[in-house]
Short mmCIF file of C-alpha atoms and ligand atoms in Angstrom, two decimals:
data_model
loop_
_atom_site.label_atom_id
_atom_site.label_comp_id
_atom_site.label_asym_id
_atom_site.label_seq_id
_atom_site.Cartn_x
_atom_site.Cartn_y
_atom_site.Cartn_z
CA MET T 1 0.19 -0.45 0.67
CA SER T 2 1.28 3.20 -1.19
CA PHE T 3 -0.98 5.80 -0.50
CA PHE T 4 -1.04 8.85 1.88
CA LEU T 5 -3.90 11.45 2.55
CA GLY T 6 -2.91 15.03 3.67
CA LEU T 7 -5.50 17.04 4.92
CA ASP T 8 -5.98 20.95 5.13
CA SER T 9 -8.28 23.17 7.18
CA SER T 10 -7.96 26.26 6.07
CA THR T 11 -9.82 29.59 6.70
CA GLN T 12 -12.24 29.40 3.70
CA SER T 13 -12.28 25.07 3.15
CA LEU T 14 -11.08 21.72 4.46
CA SER T 15 -9.28 19.79 1.53
CA ALA T 16 -8.05 16.42 1.34
CA LEU T 17 -5.32 15.30 -1.52
CA VAL T 18 -4.12 11.33 -1.64
CA VAL T 19 -0.69 10.49 -3.42
CA ASP T 20 0.59 6.92 -4.66
CA VAL T 21 4.54 7.36 -3.60
CA ALA T 22 4.85 4.34 -5.86
CA SER T 23 3.78 5.58 -9.42
CA GLY T 24 4.39 9.37 -8.16
CA ARG T 25 0.87 10.30 -9.00
CA VAL T 26 -1.92 12.50 -7.14
CA VAL T 27 -4.72 10.15 -7.19
CA LEU T 28 -7.83 12.59 -5.28
CA GLU T 29 -8.14 15.69 -4.90
CA LEU T 30 -11.54 17.41 -3.21
CA SER T 31 -12.57 19.97 -1.10
CA VAL T 32 -15.58 21.43 0.89
CA ASN T 33 -16.05 25.26 0.79
CA PHE T 34 -17.48 26.21 4.22
CA GLY T 35 -19.41 28.98 2.72
CA GLN T 36 -21.36 27.00 -0.04
CA GLU T 37 -21.48 23.34 1.39
CA LEU T 38 -22.15 24.35 5.01
CA PRO T 39 -24.19 27.30 4.76
CA GLU T 40 -25.66 26.39 8.08
CA TYR T 41 -22.91 27.93 9.63
CA GLU T 42 -23.53 31.60 8.47
CA SER T 43 -19.60 31.71 7.27
CA SER T 44 -19.83 32.36 3.78
CA THR T 45 -16.00 33.16 3.99
CA GLY T 46 -15.33 30.40 7.00
CA PHE T 47 -15.76 32.97 9.72
CA LEU T 48 -18.72 34.92 11.60
CA SER T 49 -19.73 37.94 10.89
CA SER T 50 -18.69 40.77 13.83
CA PRO T 51 -19.34 44.61 14.46
CA ASP T 52 -15.98 44.67 15.25
CA PRO T 53 -13.63 44.50 12.04
CA LYS T 54 -10.91 43.74 14.69
CA ILE T 55 -12.76 40.38 15.49
CA LYS T 56 -12.52 37.48 14.08
CA HIS T 57 -13.82 34.04 15.15
CA ALA T 58 -14.56 31.11 13.41
CA ASN T 59 -17.38 28.11 14.30
CA PRO T 60 -15.00 25.00 15.24
CA LEU T 61 -17.78 22.93 14.80
CA LEU T 62 -18.49 24.24 11.22
CA TRP T 63 -14.80 22.65 10.81
CA VAL T 64 -15.89 19.06 12.44
CA SER T 65 -19.01 18.97 10.22
CA ALA T 66 -16.50 19.77 6.97
CA ILE T 67 -14.58 16.33 8.08
CA ASP T 68 -17.45 14.60 7.80
CA ARG T 69 -18.53 16.19 4.54
CA LEU T 70 -15.09 15.57 2.90
CA PHE T 71 -15.14 11.72 3.70
CA GLU T 72 -18.78 11.41 2.30
CA LYS T 73 -17.42 13.30 -0.81
CA ILE T 74 -14.49 11.00 -0.92
CA ILE T 75 -16.55 7.56 -0.85
CA ALA T 76 -19.23 9.24 -3.11
CA SER T 77 -16.38 9.46 -5.44
CA GLY T 78 -15.39 6.24 -5.85
CA PHE T 79 -11.76 6.03 -3.09
CA ASP T 80 -11.52 3.46 -1.13
CA LEU T 81 -10.22 4.81 2.16
CA ALA T 82 -8.85 1.31 3.08
CA GLN T 83 -5.75 1.73 0.74
CA VAL T 84 -4.69 4.56 2.55
CA ARG T 85 -1.39 4.20 4.87
CA ALA T 86 -1.32 6.95 6.89
CA VAL T 87 -3.12 10.42 7.12
CA SER T 88 -1.35 13.94 8.07
CA GLY T 89 -2.43 17.90 7.87
CA ALA T 90 -2.23 21.00 8.51
CA GLY T 91 -4.79 23.63 9.75
CA GLN T 92 -4.52 27.73 9.50
CA GLN T 93 -2.75 28.81 11.89
CA HIS T 94 -3.00 30.75 15.07
CA GLY T 95 -6.45 29.73 15.98
CA THR T 96 -7.11 28.06 19.02
CA VAL T 97 -9.89 25.54 20.53
CA TYR T 98 -10.93 25.59 24.04
CA LEU T 99 -12.36 22.18 25.97
CA ARG T 100 -14.34 21.68 28.70
CA THR T 101 -12.38 18.21 28.71
CA PRO T 102 -10.13 16.66 26.50
CA ILE T 103 -11.22 13.74 23.75
CA THR T 104 -10.81 10.47 25.11
CA ASP T 105 -11.17 7.26 23.47
CA ALA T 106 -12.21 6.21 26.60
CA GLU T 107 -15.78 7.83 24.71
CA PRO T 108 -15.47 6.60 21.15
CA TRP T 109 -16.87 8.63 18.78
CA SER T 110 -20.51 6.69 18.05
CA VAL T 111 -21.43 6.02 14.30
CA ALA T 112 -25.16 6.38 15.15
CA ARG T 113 -24.95 10.06 15.75
CA PRO T 114 -23.22 12.87 14.30
CA LEU T 115 -20.10 13.78 15.02
CA VAL T 116 -20.85 17.43 15.62
CA GLU T 117 -23.06 16.87 17.85
CA GLN T 118 -20.66 14.90 19.99
CA VAL T 119 -18.13 17.40 19.91
CA ARG T 120 -20.53 20.04 20.56
CA PRO T 121 -20.54 19.44 24.81
CA LEU T 122 -16.75 19.25 24.86
CA LEU T 123 -16.77 22.64 24.44
CA SER T 124 -16.16 25.71 26.62
CA ARG T 125 -15.71 28.14 24.24
CA VAL T 126 -18.25 28.61 21.38
CA THR T 127 -15.88 30.47 18.95
CA SER T 128 -12.83 29.94 18.11
CA PRO T 129 -10.99 33.07 17.39
CA ILE T 130 -9.03 32.77 14.04
CA TRP T 131 -5.71 34.39 12.52
CA MET T 132 -7.77 37.62 11.17
CA ASP T 133 -8.19 38.62 14.44
CA SER T 134 -6.51 41.85 15.81
CA SER T 135 -8.42 42.18 18.73
CA THR T 136 -5.31 41.71 21.42
CA SER T 137 -3.16 44.80 21.63
CA ARG T 138 -3.55 45.18 25.37
CA GLU T 139 -2.99 41.59 25.90
CA CYS T 140 -0.01 41.84 23.66
CA ARG T 141 1.72 44.48 25.48
CA GLU T 142 0.54 43.08 28.70
CA ILE T 143 2.86 39.73 28.01
CA ALA T 144 5.75 42.03 26.76
CA ALA T 145 5.63 43.67 29.64
CA ALA T 146 5.86 40.93 32.04
CA VAL T 147 8.36 38.60 30.43
CA GLY T 148 10.98 42.15 30.71
CA GLY T 149 9.92 43.64 27.00
CA GLU T 150 9.27 42.60 23.63
CA ALA T 151 13.06 41.84 22.91
CA ASN T 152 12.71 39.31 25.26
CA VAL T 153 9.18 37.65 23.13
CA VAL T 154 11.44 37.36 20.39
CA THR T 155 14.43 36.30 22.12
CA ILE T 156 12.35 32.82 22.97
CA THR T 157 9.68 32.44 21.24
CA GLY T 158 11.24 34.40 17.24
CA SER T 159 7.64 36.71 17.26
CA ARG T 160 7.01 39.60 19.58
CA ALA T 161 3.57 38.94 21.28
CA ILE T 162 1.46 39.38 17.96
CA GLU T 163 -2.19 39.75 17.90
CA ARG T 164 -3.48 37.46 15.81
CA PHE T 165 -1.20 34.88 18.39
CA SER T 166 -2.78 32.22 20.47
CA GLY T 167 -1.13 33.46 23.90
CA PRO T 168 -2.75 36.79 23.56
CA GLN T 169 -5.59 35.73 22.35
CA ILE T 170 -5.93 32.74 24.76
CA ARG T 171 -4.90 35.54 27.60
CA LYS T 172 -7.82 37.95 26.42
CA PHE T 173 -10.11 34.95 26.84
CA TRP T 174 -9.46 34.40 30.34
CA ARG T 175 -9.74 38.28 31.02
CA GLU T 176 -12.88 38.64 29.76
CA THR T 177 -14.46 35.43 30.82
CA PRO T 178 -12.00 33.75 33.60
CA LEU T 179 -15.07 30.95 34.65
CA ASP T 180 -15.14 29.96 31.18
CA TYR T 181 -11.28 29.96 31.19
CA GLU T 182 -11.10 27.77 34.34
CA LYS T 183 -13.63 25.30 33.52
CA THR T 184 -10.84 24.73 30.18
CA LYS T 185 -8.83 21.81 30.97
CA GLU T 186 -7.66 21.85 27.05
CA VAL T 187 -6.58 24.58 24.81
CA THR T 188 -5.56 23.79 21.32
CA LEU T 189 -4.97 24.50 18.15
CA VAL T 190 -6.81 24.18 14.90
CA SER T 191 -4.22 21.57 13.23
CA ALA T 192 -3.83 19.57 16.46
CA PHE T 193 -8.12 20.21 16.95
CA ILE T 194 -8.37 18.52 13.16
CA ALA T 195 -6.08 15.61 14.28
CA SER T 196 -7.65 14.70 18.11
CA VAL T 197 -11.11 14.80 16.32
CA LEU T 198 -9.94 12.46 13.54
CA CYS T 199 -8.13 10.28 16.74
CA GLY T 200 -11.08 10.08 18.87
CA THR T 201 -8.49 11.03 21.14
CA SER T 202 -6.86 14.63 21.97
CA VAL T 203 -3.07 14.55 20.60
CA PRO T 204 -0.22 17.57 20.64
CA ILE T 205 0.51 20.61 18.99
CA ASP T 206 3.80 20.09 16.62
CA HIS T 207 7.03 22.41 17.28
CA GLY T 208 6.03 23.96 13.73
CA ASP T 209 2.43 25.29 14.69
CA GLY T 210 2.91 26.09 18.20
CA ALA T 211 5.45 28.23 17.25
CA GLY T 212 3.11 30.44 16.60
CA MET T 213 1.53 30.50 19.73
CA ASN T 214 3.66 33.32 21.28
CA LEU T 215 4.49 30.53 24.09
CA LEU T 216 7.02 28.13 22.56
CA ASP T 217 10.60 28.38 23.47
CA LEU T 218 12.51 27.61 20.08
CA ARG T 219 15.67 27.10 21.74
CA THR T 220 13.97 23.72 23.87
CA GLY T 221 11.44 23.04 22.10
CA SER T 222 8.57 22.97 25.06
CA TRP T 223 6.21 25.48 26.24
CA SER T 224 8.84 28.72 27.91
CA PRO T 225 7.51 28.60 31.80
CA GLU T 226 7.89 32.69 31.47
CA LEU T 227 5.48 32.73 28.52
CA LEU T 228 3.13 30.68 29.84
CA ALA T 229 3.31 32.14 33.47
CA ALA T 230 3.06 36.02 31.60
CA THR T 231 -0.31 34.44 29.45
CA ALA T 232 -2.79 33.26 32.14
CA PRO T 233 -2.97 31.41 35.27
CA HIS T 234 -2.19 27.33 34.99
CA LEU T 235 -2.13 27.35 31.51
CA GLU T 236 1.16 24.84 31.76
CA GLN T 237 -2.05 22.31 32.99
CA LYS T 238 -4.42 22.74 29.83
CA LEU T 239 -1.43 22.42 27.42
CA ARG T 240 -0.17 19.20 25.89
CA ALA T 241 3.62 18.70 25.33
CA PRO T 242 4.32 19.83 22.40
CA VAL T 243 6.36 17.22 19.56
CA PRO T 244 8.98 17.29 16.47
CA ALA T 245 6.14 17.58 13.23
CA HIS T 246 6.97 13.85 12.31
CA THR T 247 5.54 12.07 15.42
CA ARG T 248 2.81 9.54 15.61
CA VAL T 249 0.11 10.85 17.65
CA GLY T 250 -2.78 8.28 17.14
CA GLU T 251 -4.44 6.21 14.79
CA VAL T 252 -7.58 6.94 12.98
CA ALA T 253 -10.89 6.59 15.41
CA ARG T 254 -13.37 3.42 14.99
CA TYR T 255 -15.84 6.10 13.87
CA PHE T 256 -14.15 7.13 10.74
CA VAL T 257 -12.93 2.88 10.27
CA GLU T 258 -16.74 1.87 10.11
CA LYS T 259 -18.12 4.86 8.67
CA PHE T 260 -15.73 5.55 5.72
CA GLY T 261 -14.00 2.73 5.11
CA PHE T 262 -10.49 3.34 6.43
CA ALA T 263 -8.43 0.80 7.80
CA PRO T 264 -8.21 -0.70 11.44
CA GLY T 265 -4.92 1.25 12.78
CA THR T 266 -4.42 3.28 10.21
CA PRO T 267 -1.49 5.54 11.78
CA VAL T 268 -1.97 9.45 12.31
CA ILE T 269 1.15 11.77 12.04
CA ALA T 270 1.01 15.64 13.69
CA PHE T 271 -0.93 17.80 12.30
CA THR T 272 1.05 21.18 11.43
CA GLY T 273 0.57 24.65 10.59
CA ASP T 274 -0.77 25.37 6.59
CA ASN T 275 2.42 27.17 6.20
CA PRO T 276 5.15 24.58 7.54
CA SER T 277 3.27 22.67 5.41
CA SER T 278 3.02 24.09 2.47
CA LEU T 279 7.26 24.62 2.63
CA VAL T 280 6.99 20.55 2.28
CA GLY T 281 4.35 20.51 -0.24
CA MET T 282 6.71 23.25 -2.44
CA GLY T 283 10.00 21.14 -2.23
CA ALA T 284 11.36 24.07 0.01
CA THR T 285 12.38 22.52 3.48
CA GLU T 286 15.75 23.04 2.35
CA PRO T 287 17.33 26.97 2.05
CA GLY T 288 17.47 28.93 -0.99
CA THR T 289 13.81 28.56 -1.96
CA ALA T 290 11.53 31.22 -1.03
CA VAL T 291 7.29 30.36 -1.37
CA ILE T 292 4.99 33.38 -2.19
CA SER T 293 1.10 31.65 -0.90
CA LEU T 294 -0.84 33.50 -2.40
CA GLY T 295 -4.21 33.00 -0.42
CA THR T 296 -6.83 34.39 1.52
CA SER T 297 -4.13 35.93 3.57
CA ASP T 298 -0.95 36.02 1.87
CA THR T 299 2.57 34.74 3.20
CA VAL T 300 6.09 34.74 2.21
CA PHE T 301 8.47 32.23 3.77
CA ALA T 302 11.69 29.68 3.01
CA ALA T 303 13.46 27.73 5.55
CA MET T 304 16.28 29.02 7.43
CA ARG T 305 20.55 28.57 7.26
CA GLU T 306 19.91 30.07 11.37
CA PRO T 307 17.21 30.90 13.21
CA ARG T 308 17.23 35.18 12.82
CA THR T 309 14.68 37.65 13.17
CA ASP T 310 12.84 40.80 11.66
CA PRO T 311 14.31 43.74 14.47
CA GLN T 312 10.81 45.23 12.50
CA GLY T 313 8.93 42.46 14.58
CA TYR T 314 6.77 41.68 11.27
CA GLY T 315 8.72 38.41 10.66
CA HIS T 316 8.37 35.55 12.20
CA VAL T 317 10.10 32.09 13.39
CA PHE T 318 8.68 28.95 12.71
CA GLY T 319 9.38 24.86 12.85
CA ASN T 320 10.27 23.64 9.74
CA PRO T 321 8.75 20.30 9.37
CA ALA T 322 11.94 18.57 8.23
CA GLY T 323 14.03 19.97 11.02
CA GLY T 324 15.45 23.02 11.80
CA PHE T 325 13.67 26.58 11.32
CA MET T 326 11.23 28.86 8.17
CA SER T 327 10.99 32.39 8.28
CA LEU T 328 7.27 33.68 7.56
CA ILE T 329 6.31 37.08 7.19
CA CYS T 330 2.22 37.39 6.61
CA PHE T 331 0.13 40.18 5.30
CA ALA T 332 -3.79 40.02 5.85
CA ASN T 333 -4.98 42.01 2.91
CA GLY T 334 -4.19 38.90 0.20
CA SER T 335 -7.08 37.06 -1.56
CA LEU T 336 -9.74 39.49 0.21
CA ALA T 337 -8.19 42.69 -0.87
CA ARG T 338 -7.85 41.57 -4.63
CA GLU T 339 -11.43 40.20 -4.15
CA ALA T 340 -12.61 43.72 -2.91
CA VAL T 341 -10.70 45.32 -6.15
CA ARG T 342 -12.14 42.85 -8.47
CA GLU T 343 -15.49 43.54 -7.32
CA LYS T 344 -15.28 47.45 -7.44
CA ILE T 345 -13.82 47.42 -11.23
CA GLY T 346 -16.81 44.86 -12.21
CA LEU T 347 -13.97 42.00 -13.92
CA SER T 348 -13.91 38.43 -13.78
CA TRP T 349 -10.95 36.84 -12.95
CA PRO T 350 -9.70 36.69 -16.59
CA GLU T 351 -10.28 40.24 -17.26
CA VAL T 352 -8.19 40.95 -14.87
CA GLU T 353 -5.85 38.35 -15.84
CA ARG T 354 -5.68 40.63 -19.57
CA ALA T 355 -5.63 43.46 -17.78
CA LEU T 356 -2.24 42.94 -15.56
CA LEU T 357 -0.89 40.98 -18.87
CA THR T 358 -2.04 43.56 -21.66
CA GLN T 359 -3.85 46.94 -20.92
CA SER T 360 -1.47 48.52 -18.14
CA ALA T 361 2.01 48.65 -17.68
CA PRO T 362 5.35 47.56 -14.79
CA GLY T 363 4.94 50.91 -12.94
CA ASN T 364 1.11 51.47 -13.24
CA GLN T 365 2.37 54.94 -14.50
CA GLY T 366 2.87 56.13 -11.09
CA GLU T 367 -0.67 54.79 -9.61
CA LEU T 368 0.18 53.87 -6.20
CA MET T 369 -2.51 52.26 -3.62
CA LEU T 370 -2.81 51.62 -0.55
CA PRO T 371 -4.40 48.15 -0.08
CA PHE T 372 -5.67 47.92 3.47
CA PHE T 373 -9.21 46.23 3.65
CA VAL T 374 -9.18 44.91 6.49
CA PRO T 375 -6.80 45.73 9.19
CA GLU T 376 -3.11 44.89 8.33
CA MET T 377 -0.67 43.00 10.23
CA THR T 378 2.20 43.98 8.15
CA PRO T 379 2.91 46.70 8.10
CA LYS T 380 0.95 47.16 11.44
CA VAL T 381 -2.14 49.26 9.88
CA PRO T 382 -4.50 49.07 12.82
CA GLU T 383 -8.15 50.32 10.95
CA PRO T 384 -9.33 49.60 7.30
CA ARG T 385 -7.30 51.71 4.75
CA VAL T 386 -7.92 52.43 1.19
CA GLU T 387 -6.32 54.90 -1.10
CA LEU T 388 -5.43 55.60 -5.12
CA ASP T 389 -2.81 58.12 -5.29
CA GLY T 390 -4.06 59.62 -2.09
CA SER T 391 -8.15 59.30 -2.59
CA ALA T 392 -10.08 57.59 -0.24
CA ASP T 393 -12.33 57.64 -3.11
CA PHE T 394 -10.58 55.34 -5.42
CA ARG T 395 -11.02 57.34 -8.36
CA ALA T 396 -14.25 56.08 -8.72
CA TYR T 397 -12.71 53.34 -10.17
CA ARG T 398 -12.54 55.29 -13.61
CA ALA T 399 -9.35 53.05 -15.07
CA PRO T 400 -10.10 49.38 -13.95
CA ALA T 401 -6.63 47.90 -15.83
CA ALA T 402 -4.92 50.84 -13.35
CA ASN T 403 -7.05 49.93 -9.94
CA ALA T 404 -6.27 45.95 -10.96
CA ARG T 405 -2.46 46.46 -11.27
CA ALA T 406 -2.28 48.53 -8.28
CA VAL T 407 -3.79 46.63 -5.60
CA VAL T 408 -1.05 43.75 -7.22
CA GLU T 409 2.00 45.71 -7.08
CA ALA T 410 1.33 47.27 -3.46
CA GLN T 411 1.20 44.14 -2.02
CA ALA T 412 4.45 42.50 -4.00
CA LEU T 413 6.15 46.00 -3.49
CA SER T 414 4.71 45.16 0.43
CA MET T 415 6.06 41.76 0.49
CA GLN T 416 9.31 42.45 -1.16
CA GLU T 417 9.89 45.84 1.35
CA HIS T 418 8.72 42.95 4.58
CA SER T 419 10.94 40.12 3.73
CA ARG T 420 14.21 41.86 3.45
CA TRP T 421 15.29 41.16 6.93
CA ILE T 422 15.87 37.38 6.08
CA GLY T 423 18.94 38.72 4.47
CA GLU T 424 19.24 35.91 1.93
CA ARG T 425 17.93 36.81 -2.38
CA PRO T 426 16.24 33.50 -2.54
CA GLU T 427 17.69 31.63 -5.79
CA SER T 428 14.30 31.01 -6.54
CA ILE T 429 10.92 32.09 -5.63
CA ARG T 430 7.64 29.73 -6.07
CA VAL T 431 4.25 30.52 -6.02
CA THR T 432 1.15 28.60 -4.90
CA GLY T 433 -2.38 29.30 -3.41
CA GLY T 434 -5.81 30.54 -5.71
CA ALA T 435 -4.02 33.58 -7.19
CA ALA T 436 -1.40 32.04 -8.48
CA LYS T 437 -3.11 30.32 -11.54
CA ASN T 438 -3.09 33.94 -12.38
CA ARG T 439 -0.21 34.72 -15.59
CA GLY T 440 -0.56 38.76 -14.56
CA ILE T 441 0.09 38.34 -10.52
CA ARG T 442 2.77 36.25 -11.32
CA GLN T 443 4.43 38.01 -13.86
CA ILE T 444 4.34 41.31 -11.53
CA LEU T 445 5.80 39.48 -8.83
CA ALA T 446 8.50 38.45 -11.09
CA ASP T 447 8.82 42.37 -12.36
CA VAL T 448 8.67 43.45 -8.48
CA PHE T 449 10.83 40.73 -7.38
CA GLN T 450 13.35 40.66 -10.46
CA ALA T 451 13.36 37.23 -9.72
CA GLU T 452 11.88 33.63 -11.68
CA ILE T 453 8.72 32.82 -10.35
CA ARG T 454 7.68 29.50 -10.55
CA THR T 455 3.80 27.77 -9.85
CA LEU T 456 4.35 23.84 -9.59
CA ALA T 457 2.54 21.14 -11.20
CA VAL T 458 0.12 20.27 -7.87
CA PRO T 459 -1.28 24.04 -6.68
CA ASN T 460 -2.77 22.39 -2.95
CA SER T 461 0.41 22.87 -1.33
CA SER T 462 -0.25 22.34 2.10
CA ALA T 463 -2.65 19.60 1.78
CA LEU T 464 0.16 17.56 -0.91
CA GLY T 465 2.69 18.49 2.24
CA GLY T 466 0.44 16.38 4.58
CA ALA T 467 0.30 13.24 2.18
CA LEU T 468 4.60 13.62 1.65
CA ARG T 469 4.76 14.13 5.91
CA ALA T 470 2.44 11.23 6.21
CA ALA T 471 4.85 9.50 3.49
CA GLN T 472 7.80 10.49 4.79
CA ALA T 473 7.23 9.75 8.55
CA ILE T 474 6.23 6.04 7.76
CA THR T 475 7.95 5.07 5.23
CA GLY T 476 11.74 6.99 5.74
CA ALA T 477 12.20 8.10 2.59
CA PRO T 478 14.85 10.94 1.64
CA TRP T 479 12.84 14.54 1.31
CA SER T 480 14.96 14.63 -2.39
CA GLU T 481 13.22 11.37 -3.54
CA LEU T 482 9.39 12.70 -2.56
CA TYR T 483 10.38 16.23 -4.04
CA ALA T 484 11.31 14.30 -6.95
CA ARG T 485 8.12 12.76 -7.74
CA PHE T 486 5.70 15.43 -6.65
CA VAL T 487 6.76 18.46 -6.38
CA SER T 488 9.01 18.99 -9.30
CA PRO T 489 8.54 22.66 -11.16
CA ALA T 490 8.53 20.72 -14.84
CA GLY T 491 5.24 20.14 -14.26
CA GLY T 492 4.68 24.17 -13.35
CA GLU T 493 5.34 27.16 -15.24
CA SER T 494 7.62 29.86 -15.09
CA VAL T 495 7.84 33.28 -15.50
CA ARG T 496 10.90 35.81 -15.95
CA PRO T 497 11.12 39.30 -15.33
CA ALA T 498 10.57 41.69 -18.47
CA ALA T 499 13.13 43.77 -20.00
CA GLY T 500 13.21 47.03 -18.00
CA THR T 501 10.91 46.43 -15.19
CA ALA T 502 14.18 46.83 -12.85
CA SER T 503 14.11 50.48 -12.90
CA ALA T 504 10.31 51.13 -13.41
CA TYR T 505 9.61 49.71 -10.15
CA ALA T 506 12.97 51.69 -8.52
CA ASP T 507 10.61 55.09 -7.81
CA LEU T 508 7.30 53.32 -6.76
CA ARG T 509 9.25 51.66 -4.30
CA ALA T 510 11.05 54.13 -2.88
CA ARG T 511 7.06 55.75 -3.11
CA PHE T 512 5.45 53.19 -1.41
CA VAL T 513 7.91 52.62 1.50
CA ASP T 514 7.56 56.21 2.24
CA LYS T 515 3.74 56.56 2.01
CA LEU T 516 3.79 53.41 4.38
CA SER T 517 6.78 54.66 7.29
CA ARG T 518 3.70 58.40 7.44
CA ILE T 519 0.46 55.54 7.76
C1 XUL H 601 0.88 32.12 8.90
C2 XUL H 601 -1.26 32.93 9.16
C3 XUL H 601 -1.85 32.43 8.10
C4 XUL H 601 -2.77 31.50 8.36
C5 XUL H 601 -3.60 31.44 7.48
O1 XUL H 601 0.43 33.14 10.27
O2 XUL H 601 -1.72 33.89 10.00
O3 XUL H 601 -1.47 32.71 6.82
O4 XUL H 601 -1.95 30.83 8.35
O5 XUL H 601 -4.24 30.07 7.60
#
């Protein structure tokens, strides 16, 4: 048996991908779109609406329903889950799930009842703050002060205290609802929660995703006693000890065996964050190749030769699932901003692609956008702020092509500016995520970064990373062997910088950086 299953629980969907390591083929790719397929959760983009733009929570039961729905779809497609030799996966990073009692195999999930009804009574908090939440500035300040300053948080955890990170979110939960916090016996991340539901028993958080909590001591791979104490009382009792990403944490619960036909005893390898998982799925676990992921958020990440931290405090250090560390910079205004502009200018995505490639030019004749449709984390822009050359009304969208280009150029310039601290010019950049399909967007990235931009044959890098991690943990195959079969750039496409574009961006870049410094 050479089939391995990877899952990816992202902001807007849950995806499954199966690789056959013997033939080097991806044999299944399916996903459940939360907004479209589970409308009863009233989360069209995967999270709940809130009058406060800083608050972004999701219903964790939505993720549980999606697990059942996904396996139903897999069965309906004719795929036999008994062929799967092991499972691993990933979740959107930082989001926390709060359990009144840990999930235990002493009370196995019953096939007679919907899974969601069995998980509901275990939750001590009905919603989960997710990575888009930016409402914890006070808690960030308090945590930093309690450990002797921001610099100490960076030294221990690899990031300054960050609003969306789990520690400040846990502190806010404790401060606002101390009784509910006290009732909570386990705090976990989206990744480990999905793995726990799959195993029917609570399983640990891995180092890759754990590093996004402002709680993990990167030097020891354990929770930092100082950060735990600075975050909330008795937190050490509510967190399982973190484990390396290749750890076998359990096996698929009987529920999934009986209901969906998994082989009894199918091993589950620790789940990790979606970005660390993508590092694997993009074949970038060795330094030298950077990845740009264009999803709900945009991220820029790369394996690190040595753990280095961002002096400006925007970048992070996470665990590299293949060992060592990775850098990451996250931009909240990813596809949300691109989609907002597309809607305003009234073009379809193919029309946007044409507008970028043929109806506008590099540098956009000097037109510059501030593209912060939601509060931004990199750079820190606490309130939404959208301007096109100083005008908040966007010039009534008179020139659709220029507006389409302005948002993408601003995003690319911001990525380049805010990843300079990594200190390495990548030999190549690989691009993934929904928007990577758009050749116009890839050309702008090539022109701004002055680098070759490649896509790979398999677009869902996070789910692919899960499948490859499962395969590596069970078979011990070298990463290079798995990459040669599944992440060969030859299957994708390459875009090179167009002539003359280096100078076209020099002036725009300087103006953009100046504009950001005055926000
Ligand atoms: C990374 C981050 C996002 C989420 C998206 O720090 O917040 O990329 O992981 O799922």
